[in-house]
PDB file of N, CA and C in Angstrom:
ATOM      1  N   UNK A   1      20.953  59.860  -8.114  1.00 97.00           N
ATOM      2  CA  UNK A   1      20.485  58.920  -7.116  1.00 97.00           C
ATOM      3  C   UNK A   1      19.165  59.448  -6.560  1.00 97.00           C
ATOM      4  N   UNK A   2      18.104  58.166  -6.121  1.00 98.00           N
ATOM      5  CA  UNK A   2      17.000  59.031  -5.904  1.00 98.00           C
ATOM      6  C   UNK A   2      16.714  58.132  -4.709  1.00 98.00           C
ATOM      7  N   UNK A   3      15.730  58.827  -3.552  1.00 98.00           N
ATOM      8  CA  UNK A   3      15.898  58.313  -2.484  1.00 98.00           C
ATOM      9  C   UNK A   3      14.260  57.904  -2.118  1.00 98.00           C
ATOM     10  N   UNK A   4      13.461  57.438  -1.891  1.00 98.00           N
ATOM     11  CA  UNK A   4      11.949  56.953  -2.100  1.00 98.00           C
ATOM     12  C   UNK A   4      11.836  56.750  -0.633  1.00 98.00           C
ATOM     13  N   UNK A   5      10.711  57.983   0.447  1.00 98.00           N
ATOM     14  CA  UNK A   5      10.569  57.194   1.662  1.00 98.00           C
ATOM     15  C   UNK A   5       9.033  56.860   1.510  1.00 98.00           C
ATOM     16  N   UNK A   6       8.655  56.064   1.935  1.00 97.00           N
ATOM     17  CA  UNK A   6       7.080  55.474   2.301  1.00 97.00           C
ATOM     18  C   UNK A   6       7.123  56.091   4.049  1.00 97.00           C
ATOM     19  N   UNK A   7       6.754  57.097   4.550  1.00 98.00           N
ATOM     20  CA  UNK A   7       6.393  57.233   5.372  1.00 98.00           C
ATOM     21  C   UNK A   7       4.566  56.440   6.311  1.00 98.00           C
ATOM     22  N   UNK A   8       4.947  55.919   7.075  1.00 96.00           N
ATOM     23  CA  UNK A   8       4.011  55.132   7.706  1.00 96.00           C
ATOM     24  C   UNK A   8       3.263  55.628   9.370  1.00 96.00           C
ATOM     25  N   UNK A   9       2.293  55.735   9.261  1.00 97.00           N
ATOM     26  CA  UNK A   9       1.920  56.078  10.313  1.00 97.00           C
ATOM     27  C   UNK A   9       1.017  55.193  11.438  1.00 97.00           C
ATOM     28  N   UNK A  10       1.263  54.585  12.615  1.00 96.00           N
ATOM     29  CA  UNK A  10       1.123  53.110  13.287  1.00 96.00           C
ATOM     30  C   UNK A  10       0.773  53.310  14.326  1.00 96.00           C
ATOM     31  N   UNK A  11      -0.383  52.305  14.991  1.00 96.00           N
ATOM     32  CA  UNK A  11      -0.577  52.868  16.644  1.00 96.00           C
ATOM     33  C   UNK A  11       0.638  52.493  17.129  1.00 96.00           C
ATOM     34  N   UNK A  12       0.528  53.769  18.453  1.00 95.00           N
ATOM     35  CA  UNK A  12       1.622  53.148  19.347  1.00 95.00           C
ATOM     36  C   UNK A  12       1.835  51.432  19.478  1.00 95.00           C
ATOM     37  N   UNK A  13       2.943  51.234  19.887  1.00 94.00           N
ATOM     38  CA  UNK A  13       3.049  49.705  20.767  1.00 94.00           C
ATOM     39  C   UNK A  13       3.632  49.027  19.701  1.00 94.00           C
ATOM     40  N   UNK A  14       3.253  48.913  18.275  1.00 94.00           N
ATOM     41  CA  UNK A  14       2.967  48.397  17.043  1.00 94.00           C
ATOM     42  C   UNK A  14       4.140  48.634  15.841  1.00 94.00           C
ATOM     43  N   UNK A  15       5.205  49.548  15.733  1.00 95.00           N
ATOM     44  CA  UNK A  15       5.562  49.894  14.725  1.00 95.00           C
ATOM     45  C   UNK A  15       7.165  49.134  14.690  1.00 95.00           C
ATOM     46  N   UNK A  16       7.697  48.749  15.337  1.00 94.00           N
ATOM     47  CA  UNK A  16       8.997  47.814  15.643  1.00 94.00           C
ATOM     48  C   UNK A  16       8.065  46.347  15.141  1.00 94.00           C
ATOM     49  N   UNK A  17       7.058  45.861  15.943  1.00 93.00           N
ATOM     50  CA  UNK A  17       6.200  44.565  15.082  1.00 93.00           C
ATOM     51  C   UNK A  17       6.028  44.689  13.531  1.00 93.00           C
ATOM     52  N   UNK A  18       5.461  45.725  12.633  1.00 92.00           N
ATOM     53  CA  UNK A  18       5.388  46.397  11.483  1.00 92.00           C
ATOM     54  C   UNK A  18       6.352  46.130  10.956  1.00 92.00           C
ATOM     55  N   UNK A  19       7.786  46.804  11.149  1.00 94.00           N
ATOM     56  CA  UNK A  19       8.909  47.100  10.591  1.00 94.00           C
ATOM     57  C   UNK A  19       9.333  45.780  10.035  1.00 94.00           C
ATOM     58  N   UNK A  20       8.999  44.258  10.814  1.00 92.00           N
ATOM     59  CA  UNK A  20       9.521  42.909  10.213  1.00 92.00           C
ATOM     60  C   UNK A  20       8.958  42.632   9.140  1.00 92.00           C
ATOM     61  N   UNK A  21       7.691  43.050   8.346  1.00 89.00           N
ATOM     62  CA  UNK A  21       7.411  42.997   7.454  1.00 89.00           C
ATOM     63  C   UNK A  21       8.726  43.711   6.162  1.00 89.00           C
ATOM     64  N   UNK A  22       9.427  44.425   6.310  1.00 90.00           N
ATOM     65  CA  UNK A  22      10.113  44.721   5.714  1.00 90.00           C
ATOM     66  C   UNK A  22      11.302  44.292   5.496  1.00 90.00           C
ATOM     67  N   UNK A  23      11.650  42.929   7.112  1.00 91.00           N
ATOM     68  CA  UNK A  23      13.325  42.167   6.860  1.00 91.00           C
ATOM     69  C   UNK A  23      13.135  40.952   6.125  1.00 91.00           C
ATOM     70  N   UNK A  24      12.128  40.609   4.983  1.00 86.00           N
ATOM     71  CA  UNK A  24      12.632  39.377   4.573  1.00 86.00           C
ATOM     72  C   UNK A  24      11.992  39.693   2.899  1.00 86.00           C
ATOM     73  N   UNK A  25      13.265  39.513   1.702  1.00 84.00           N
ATOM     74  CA  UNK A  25      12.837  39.632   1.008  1.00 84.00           C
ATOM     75  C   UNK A  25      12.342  39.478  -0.116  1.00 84.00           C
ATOM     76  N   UNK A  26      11.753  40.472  -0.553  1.00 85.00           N
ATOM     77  CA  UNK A  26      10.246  40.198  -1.061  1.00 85.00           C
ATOM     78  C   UNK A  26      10.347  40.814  -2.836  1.00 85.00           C
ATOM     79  N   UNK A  27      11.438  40.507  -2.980  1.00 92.00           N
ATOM     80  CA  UNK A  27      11.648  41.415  -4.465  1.00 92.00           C
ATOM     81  C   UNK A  27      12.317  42.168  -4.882  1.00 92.00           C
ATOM     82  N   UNK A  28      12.221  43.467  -4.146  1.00 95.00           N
ATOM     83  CA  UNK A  28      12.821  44.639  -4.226  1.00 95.00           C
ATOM     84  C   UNK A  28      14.683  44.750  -3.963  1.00 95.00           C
ATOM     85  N   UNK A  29      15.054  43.643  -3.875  1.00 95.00           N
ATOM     86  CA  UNK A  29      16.394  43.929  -3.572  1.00 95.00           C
ATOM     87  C   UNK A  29      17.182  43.029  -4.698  1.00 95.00           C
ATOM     88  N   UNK A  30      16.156  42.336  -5.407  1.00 95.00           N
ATOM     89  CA  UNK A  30      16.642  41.628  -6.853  1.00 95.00           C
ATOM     90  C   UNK A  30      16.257  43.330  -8.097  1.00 95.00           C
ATOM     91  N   UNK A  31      15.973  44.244  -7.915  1.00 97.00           N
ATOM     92  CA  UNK A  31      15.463  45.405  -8.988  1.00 97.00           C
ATOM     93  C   UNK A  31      16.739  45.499  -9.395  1.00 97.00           C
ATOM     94  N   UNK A  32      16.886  45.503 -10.928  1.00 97.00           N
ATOM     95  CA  UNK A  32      17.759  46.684 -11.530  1.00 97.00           C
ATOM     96  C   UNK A  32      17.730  47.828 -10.777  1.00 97.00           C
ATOM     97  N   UNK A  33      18.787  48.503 -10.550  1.00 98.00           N
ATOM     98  CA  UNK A  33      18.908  50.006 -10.111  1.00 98.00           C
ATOM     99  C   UNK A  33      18.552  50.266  -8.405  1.00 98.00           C
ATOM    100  N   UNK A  34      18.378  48.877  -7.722  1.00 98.00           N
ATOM    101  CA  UNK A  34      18.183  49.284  -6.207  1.00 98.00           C
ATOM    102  C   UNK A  34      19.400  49.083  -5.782  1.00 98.00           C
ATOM    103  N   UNK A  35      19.851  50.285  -4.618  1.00 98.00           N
ATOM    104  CA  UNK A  35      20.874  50.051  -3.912  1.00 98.00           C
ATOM    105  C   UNK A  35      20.213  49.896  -2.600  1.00 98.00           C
ATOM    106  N   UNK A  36      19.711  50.426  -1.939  1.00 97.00           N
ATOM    107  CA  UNK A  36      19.294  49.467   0.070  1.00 97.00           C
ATOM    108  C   UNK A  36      17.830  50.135  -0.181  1.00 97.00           C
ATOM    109  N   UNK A  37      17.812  49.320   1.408  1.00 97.00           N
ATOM    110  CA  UNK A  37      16.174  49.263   1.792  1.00 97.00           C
ATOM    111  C   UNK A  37      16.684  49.670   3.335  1.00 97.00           C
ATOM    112  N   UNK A  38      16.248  50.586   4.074  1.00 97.00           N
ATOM    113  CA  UNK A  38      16.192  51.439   5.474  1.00 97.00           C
ATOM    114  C   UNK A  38      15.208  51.147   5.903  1.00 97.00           C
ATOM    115  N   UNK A  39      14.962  50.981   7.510  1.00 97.00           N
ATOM    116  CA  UNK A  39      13.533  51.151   8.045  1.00 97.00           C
ATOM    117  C   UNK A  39      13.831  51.829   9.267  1.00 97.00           C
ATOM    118  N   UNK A  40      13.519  52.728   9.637  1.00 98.00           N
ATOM    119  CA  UNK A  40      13.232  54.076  10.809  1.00 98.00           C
ATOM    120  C   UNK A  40      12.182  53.958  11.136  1.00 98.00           C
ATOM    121  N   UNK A  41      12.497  53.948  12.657  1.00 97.00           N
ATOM    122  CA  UNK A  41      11.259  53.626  13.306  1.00 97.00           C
ATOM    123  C   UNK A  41      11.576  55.302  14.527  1.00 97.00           C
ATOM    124  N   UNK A  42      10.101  55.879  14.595  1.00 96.00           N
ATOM    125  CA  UNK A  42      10.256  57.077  15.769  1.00 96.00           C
ATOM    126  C   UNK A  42       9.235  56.889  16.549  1.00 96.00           C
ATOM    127  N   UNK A  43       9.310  57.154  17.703  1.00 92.00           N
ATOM    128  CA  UNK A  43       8.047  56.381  18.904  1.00 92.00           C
ATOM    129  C   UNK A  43       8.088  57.628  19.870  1.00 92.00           C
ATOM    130  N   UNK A  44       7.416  59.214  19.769  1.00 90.00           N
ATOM    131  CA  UNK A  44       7.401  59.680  20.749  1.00 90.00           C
ATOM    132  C   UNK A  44       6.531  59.271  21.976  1.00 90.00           C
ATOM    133  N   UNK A  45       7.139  59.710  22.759  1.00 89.00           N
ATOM    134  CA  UNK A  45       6.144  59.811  24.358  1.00 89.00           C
ATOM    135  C   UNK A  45       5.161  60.514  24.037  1.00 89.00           C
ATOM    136  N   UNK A  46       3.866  60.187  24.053  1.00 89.00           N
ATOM    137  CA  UNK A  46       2.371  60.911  24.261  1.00 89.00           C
ATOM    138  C   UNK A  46       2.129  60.927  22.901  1.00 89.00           C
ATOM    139  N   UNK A  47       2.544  60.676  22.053  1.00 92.00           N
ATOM    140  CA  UNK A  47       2.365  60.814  20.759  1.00 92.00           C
ATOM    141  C   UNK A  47       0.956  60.046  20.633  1.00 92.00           C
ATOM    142  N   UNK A  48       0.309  60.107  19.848  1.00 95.00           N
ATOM    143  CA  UNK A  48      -0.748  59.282  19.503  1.00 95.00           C
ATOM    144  C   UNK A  48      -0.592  58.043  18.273  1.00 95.00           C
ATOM    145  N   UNK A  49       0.721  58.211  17.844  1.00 96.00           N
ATOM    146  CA  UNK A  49       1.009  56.804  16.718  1.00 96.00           C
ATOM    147  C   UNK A  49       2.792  57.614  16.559  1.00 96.00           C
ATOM    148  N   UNK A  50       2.943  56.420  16.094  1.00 97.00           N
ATOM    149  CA  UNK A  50       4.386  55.909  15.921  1.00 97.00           C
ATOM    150  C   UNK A  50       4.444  55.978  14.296  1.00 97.00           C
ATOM    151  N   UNK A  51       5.705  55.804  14.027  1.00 97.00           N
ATOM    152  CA  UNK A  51       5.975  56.129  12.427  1.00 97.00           C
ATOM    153  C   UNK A  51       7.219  55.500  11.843  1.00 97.00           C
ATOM    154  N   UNK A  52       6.834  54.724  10.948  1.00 97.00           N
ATOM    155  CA  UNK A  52       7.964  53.714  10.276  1.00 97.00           C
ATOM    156  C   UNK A  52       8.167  54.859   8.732  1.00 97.00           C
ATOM    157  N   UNK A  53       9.438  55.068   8.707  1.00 98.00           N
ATOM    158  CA  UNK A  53       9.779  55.497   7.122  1.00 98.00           C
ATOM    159  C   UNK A  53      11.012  54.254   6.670  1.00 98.00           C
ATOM    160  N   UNK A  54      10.119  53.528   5.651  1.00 96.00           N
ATOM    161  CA  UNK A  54      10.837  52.949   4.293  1.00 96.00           C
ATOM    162  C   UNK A  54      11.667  53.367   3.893  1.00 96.00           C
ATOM    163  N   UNK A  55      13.314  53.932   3.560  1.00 98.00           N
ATOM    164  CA  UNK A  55      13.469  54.500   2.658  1.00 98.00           C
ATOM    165  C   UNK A  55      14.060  53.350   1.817  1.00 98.00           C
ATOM    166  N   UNK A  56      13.559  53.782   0.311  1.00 97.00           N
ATOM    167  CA  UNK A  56      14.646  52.494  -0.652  1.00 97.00           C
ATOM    168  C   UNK A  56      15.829  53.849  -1.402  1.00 97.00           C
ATOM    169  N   UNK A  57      16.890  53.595  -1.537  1.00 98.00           N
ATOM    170  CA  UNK A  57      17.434  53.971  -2.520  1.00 98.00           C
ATOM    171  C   UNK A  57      18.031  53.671  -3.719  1.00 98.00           C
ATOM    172  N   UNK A  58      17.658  54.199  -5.007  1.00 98.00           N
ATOM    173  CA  UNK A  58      17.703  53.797  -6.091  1.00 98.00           C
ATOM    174  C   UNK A  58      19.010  54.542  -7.106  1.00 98.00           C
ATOM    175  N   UNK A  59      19.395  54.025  -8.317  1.00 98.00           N
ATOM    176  CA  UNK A  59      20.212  54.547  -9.304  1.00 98.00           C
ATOM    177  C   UNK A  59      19.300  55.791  -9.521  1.00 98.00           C
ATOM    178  N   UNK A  60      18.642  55.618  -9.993  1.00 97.00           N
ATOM    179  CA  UNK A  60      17.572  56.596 -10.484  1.00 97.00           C
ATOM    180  C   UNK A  60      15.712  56.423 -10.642  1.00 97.00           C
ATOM    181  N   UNK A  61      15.565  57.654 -11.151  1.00 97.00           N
ATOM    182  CA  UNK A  61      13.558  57.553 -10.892  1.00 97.00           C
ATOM    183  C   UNK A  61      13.339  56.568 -11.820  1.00 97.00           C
ATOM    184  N   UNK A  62      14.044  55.985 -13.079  1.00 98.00           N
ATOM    185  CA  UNK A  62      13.465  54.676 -14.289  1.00 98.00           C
ATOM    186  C   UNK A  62      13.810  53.492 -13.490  1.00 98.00           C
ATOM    187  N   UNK A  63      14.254  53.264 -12.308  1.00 98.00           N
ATOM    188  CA  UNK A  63      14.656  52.155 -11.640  1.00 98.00           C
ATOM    189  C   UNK A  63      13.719  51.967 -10.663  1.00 98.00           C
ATOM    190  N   UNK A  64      13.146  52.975  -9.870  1.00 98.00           N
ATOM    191  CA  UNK A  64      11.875  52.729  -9.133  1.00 98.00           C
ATOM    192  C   UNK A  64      10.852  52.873  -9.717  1.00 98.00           C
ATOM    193  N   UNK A  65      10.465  53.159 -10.904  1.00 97.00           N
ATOM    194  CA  UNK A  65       9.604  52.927 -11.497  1.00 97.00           C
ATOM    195  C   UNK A  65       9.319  51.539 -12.055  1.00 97.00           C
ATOM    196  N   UNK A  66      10.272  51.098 -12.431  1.00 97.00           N
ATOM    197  CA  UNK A  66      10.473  49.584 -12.868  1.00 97.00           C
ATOM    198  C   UNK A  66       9.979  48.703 -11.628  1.00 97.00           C
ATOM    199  N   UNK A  67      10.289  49.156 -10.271  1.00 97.00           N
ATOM    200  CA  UNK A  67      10.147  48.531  -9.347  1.00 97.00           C
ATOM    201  C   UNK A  67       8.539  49.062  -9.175  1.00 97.00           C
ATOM    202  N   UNK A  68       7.661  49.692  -8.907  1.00 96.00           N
ATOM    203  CA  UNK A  68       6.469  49.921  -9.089  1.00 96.00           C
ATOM    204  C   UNK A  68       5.743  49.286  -9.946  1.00 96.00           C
ATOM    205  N   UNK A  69       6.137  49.122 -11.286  1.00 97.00           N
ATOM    206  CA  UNK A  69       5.465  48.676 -12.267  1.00 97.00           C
ATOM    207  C   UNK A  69       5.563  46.982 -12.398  1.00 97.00           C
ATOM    208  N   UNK A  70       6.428  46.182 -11.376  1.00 96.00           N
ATOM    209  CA  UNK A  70       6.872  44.635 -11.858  1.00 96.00           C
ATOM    210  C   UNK A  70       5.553  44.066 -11.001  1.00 96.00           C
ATOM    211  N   UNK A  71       5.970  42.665 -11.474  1.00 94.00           N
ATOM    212  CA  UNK A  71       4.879  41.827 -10.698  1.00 94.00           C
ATOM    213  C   UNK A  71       5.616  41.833  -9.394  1.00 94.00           C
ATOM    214  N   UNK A  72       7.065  41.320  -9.281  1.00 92.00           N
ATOM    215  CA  UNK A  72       6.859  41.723  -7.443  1.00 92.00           C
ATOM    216  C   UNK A  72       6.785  42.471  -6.843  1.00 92.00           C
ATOM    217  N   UNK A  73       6.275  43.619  -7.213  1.00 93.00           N
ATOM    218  CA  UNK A  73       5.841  45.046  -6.492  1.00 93.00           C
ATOM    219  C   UNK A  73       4.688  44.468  -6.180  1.00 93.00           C
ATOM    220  N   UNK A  74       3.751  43.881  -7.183  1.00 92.00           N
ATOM    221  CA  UNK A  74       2.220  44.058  -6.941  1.00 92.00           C
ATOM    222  C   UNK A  74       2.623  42.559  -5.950  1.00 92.00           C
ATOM    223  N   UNK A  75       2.904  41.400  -5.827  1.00 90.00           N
ATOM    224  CA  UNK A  75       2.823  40.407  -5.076  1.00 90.00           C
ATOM    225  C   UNK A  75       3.149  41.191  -3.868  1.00 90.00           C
ATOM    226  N   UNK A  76       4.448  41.887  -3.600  1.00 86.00           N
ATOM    227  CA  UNK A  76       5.003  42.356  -1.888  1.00 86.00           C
ATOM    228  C   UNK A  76       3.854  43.576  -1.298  1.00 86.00           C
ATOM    229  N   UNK A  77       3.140  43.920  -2.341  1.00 81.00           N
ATOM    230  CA  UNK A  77       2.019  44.806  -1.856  1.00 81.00           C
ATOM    231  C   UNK A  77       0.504  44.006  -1.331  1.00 81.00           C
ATOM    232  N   UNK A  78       0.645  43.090  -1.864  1.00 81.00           N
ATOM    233  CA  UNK A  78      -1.076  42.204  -1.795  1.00 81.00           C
ATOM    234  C   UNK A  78      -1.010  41.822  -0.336  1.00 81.00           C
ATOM    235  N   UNK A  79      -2.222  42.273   0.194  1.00 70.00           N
ATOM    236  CA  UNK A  79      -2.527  41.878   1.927  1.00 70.00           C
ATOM    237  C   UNK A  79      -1.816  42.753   2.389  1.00 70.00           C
ATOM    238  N   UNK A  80      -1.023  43.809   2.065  1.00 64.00           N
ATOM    239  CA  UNK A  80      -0.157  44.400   2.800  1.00 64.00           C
ATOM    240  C   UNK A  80      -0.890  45.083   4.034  1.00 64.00           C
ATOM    241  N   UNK A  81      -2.031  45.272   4.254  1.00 68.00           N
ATOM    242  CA  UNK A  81      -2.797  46.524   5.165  1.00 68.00           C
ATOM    243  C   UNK A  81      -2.774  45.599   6.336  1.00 68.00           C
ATOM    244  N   UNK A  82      -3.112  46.540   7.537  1.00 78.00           N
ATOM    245  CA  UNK A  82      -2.861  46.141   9.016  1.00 78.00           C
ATOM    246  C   UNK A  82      -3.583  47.228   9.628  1.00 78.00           C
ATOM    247  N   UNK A  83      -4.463  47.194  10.516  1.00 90.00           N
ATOM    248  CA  UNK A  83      -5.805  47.663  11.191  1.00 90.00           C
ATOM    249  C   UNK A  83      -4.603  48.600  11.832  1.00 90.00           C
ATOM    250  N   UNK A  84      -3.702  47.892  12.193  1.00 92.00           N
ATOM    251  CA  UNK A  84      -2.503  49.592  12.979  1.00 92.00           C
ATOM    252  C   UNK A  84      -1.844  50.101  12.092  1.00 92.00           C
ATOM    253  N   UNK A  85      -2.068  50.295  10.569  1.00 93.00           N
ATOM    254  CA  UNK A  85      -1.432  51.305   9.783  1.00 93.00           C
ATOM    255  C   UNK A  85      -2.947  52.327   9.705  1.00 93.00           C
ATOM    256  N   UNK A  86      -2.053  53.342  10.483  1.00 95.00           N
ATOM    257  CA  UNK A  86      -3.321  54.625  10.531  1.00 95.00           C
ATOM    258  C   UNK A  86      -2.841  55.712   9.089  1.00 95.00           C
ATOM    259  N   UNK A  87      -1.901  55.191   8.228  1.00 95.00           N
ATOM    260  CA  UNK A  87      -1.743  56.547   7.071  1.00 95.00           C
ATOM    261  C   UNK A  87      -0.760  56.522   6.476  1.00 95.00           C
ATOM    262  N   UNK A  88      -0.455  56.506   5.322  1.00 94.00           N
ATOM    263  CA  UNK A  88       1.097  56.457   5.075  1.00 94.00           C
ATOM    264  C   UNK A  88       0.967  57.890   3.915  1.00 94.00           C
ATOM    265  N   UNK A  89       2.643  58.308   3.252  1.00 97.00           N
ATOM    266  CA  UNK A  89       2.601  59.134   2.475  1.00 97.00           C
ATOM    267  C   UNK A  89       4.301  58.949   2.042  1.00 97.00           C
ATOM    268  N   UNK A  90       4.281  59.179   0.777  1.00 97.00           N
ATOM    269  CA  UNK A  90       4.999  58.666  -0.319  1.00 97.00           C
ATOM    270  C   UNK A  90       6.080  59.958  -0.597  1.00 97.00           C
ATOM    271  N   UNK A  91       7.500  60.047  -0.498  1.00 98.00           N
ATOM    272  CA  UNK A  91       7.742  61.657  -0.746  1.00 98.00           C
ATOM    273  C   UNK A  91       9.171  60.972  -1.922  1.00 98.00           C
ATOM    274  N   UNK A  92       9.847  61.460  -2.399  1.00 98.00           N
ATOM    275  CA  UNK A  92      11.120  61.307  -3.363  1.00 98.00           C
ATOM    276  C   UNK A  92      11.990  62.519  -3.371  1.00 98.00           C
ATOM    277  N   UNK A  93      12.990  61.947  -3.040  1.00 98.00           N
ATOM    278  CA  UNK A  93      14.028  63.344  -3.136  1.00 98.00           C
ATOM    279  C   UNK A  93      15.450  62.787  -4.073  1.00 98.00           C
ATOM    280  N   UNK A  94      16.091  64.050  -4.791  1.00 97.00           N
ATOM    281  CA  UNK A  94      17.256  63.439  -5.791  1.00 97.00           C
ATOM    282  C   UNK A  94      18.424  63.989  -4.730  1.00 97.00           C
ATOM    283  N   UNK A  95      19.143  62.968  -4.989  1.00 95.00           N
ATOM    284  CA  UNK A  95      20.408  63.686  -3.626  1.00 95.00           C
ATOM    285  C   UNK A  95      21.584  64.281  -4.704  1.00 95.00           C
ATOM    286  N   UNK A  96      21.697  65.535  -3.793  1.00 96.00           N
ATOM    287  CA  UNK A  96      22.475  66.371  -4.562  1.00 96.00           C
ATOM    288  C   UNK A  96      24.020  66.699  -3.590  1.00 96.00           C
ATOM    289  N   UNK A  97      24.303  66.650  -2.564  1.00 96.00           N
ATOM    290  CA  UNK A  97      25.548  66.164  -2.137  1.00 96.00           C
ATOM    291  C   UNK A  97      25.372  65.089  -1.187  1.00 96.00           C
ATOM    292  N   UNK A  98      26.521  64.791  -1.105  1.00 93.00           N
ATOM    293  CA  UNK A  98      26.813  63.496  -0.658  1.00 93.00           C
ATOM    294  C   UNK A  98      28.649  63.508   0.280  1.00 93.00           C
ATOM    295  N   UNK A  99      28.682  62.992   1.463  1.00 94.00           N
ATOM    296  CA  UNK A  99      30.360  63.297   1.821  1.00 94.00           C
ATOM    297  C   UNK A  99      30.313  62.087   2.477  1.00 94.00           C
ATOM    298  N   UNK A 100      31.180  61.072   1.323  1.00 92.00           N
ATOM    299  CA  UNK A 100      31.894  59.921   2.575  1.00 92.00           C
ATOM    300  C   UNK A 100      32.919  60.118   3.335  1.00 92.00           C
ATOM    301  N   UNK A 101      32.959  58.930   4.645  1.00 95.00           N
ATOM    302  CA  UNK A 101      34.033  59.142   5.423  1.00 95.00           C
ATOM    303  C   UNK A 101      35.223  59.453   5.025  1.00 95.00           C
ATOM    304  N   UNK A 102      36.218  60.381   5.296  1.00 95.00           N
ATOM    305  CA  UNK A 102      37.624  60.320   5.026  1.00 95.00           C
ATOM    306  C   UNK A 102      38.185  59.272   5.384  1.00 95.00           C
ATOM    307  N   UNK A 103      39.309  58.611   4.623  1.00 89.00           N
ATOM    308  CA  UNK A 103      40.018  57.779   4.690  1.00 89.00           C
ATOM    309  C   UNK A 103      41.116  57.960   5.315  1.00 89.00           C
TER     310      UNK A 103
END
């Protein structure tokens, strides 16, 4: 299982407005191999920007790749920019344990 965050970096005030770009959808939840789409939002006090992390999680890395490479990747990406996205950065991690609730 592989876990894909788009970390986002947003002026204050702005990143809960941002985040709706991500509740209606746009592709990514028709992919072979996607299991969810997360959005985390952190807003410190005095901070100078706020920060949305994406995470999608996938079967595996040939499943988000598929999702990178389709046309609705490139359609849910077009216009995507916003004068309050100050930076984003892309990280992937493979999850290696995992503990569901006891029953």
């Amino acid at each position: 299982m592989l876990v894909v965050t788009n970390t986002i970096k947003v002026t204050p005030g702005y990143g809960k407005e941002l985040s709706q770009r991500f509740a209606q959808n746009k592709g990514v939840q028709n992919m072979p191999g996607f299991i969810r789409l997360e959005v985390w939002h952190e807003a410190k006090e005095g901070q100078d920007y706020e920060e949305l992390k994406v995470c999608t999680v996938w079967e595996n890395e040939d499943a988000f790749k598929g999702w990178t490479s389709s046309e609705s990747f490139r359609q849910a990406h077009r216009g995507g920019g916003s004068e309050h996205m100050l930076g984003a950065s892309l990280n992937k991690y493979e999850l290696l344990v995992s503990h569901p609730p006891v029953q």
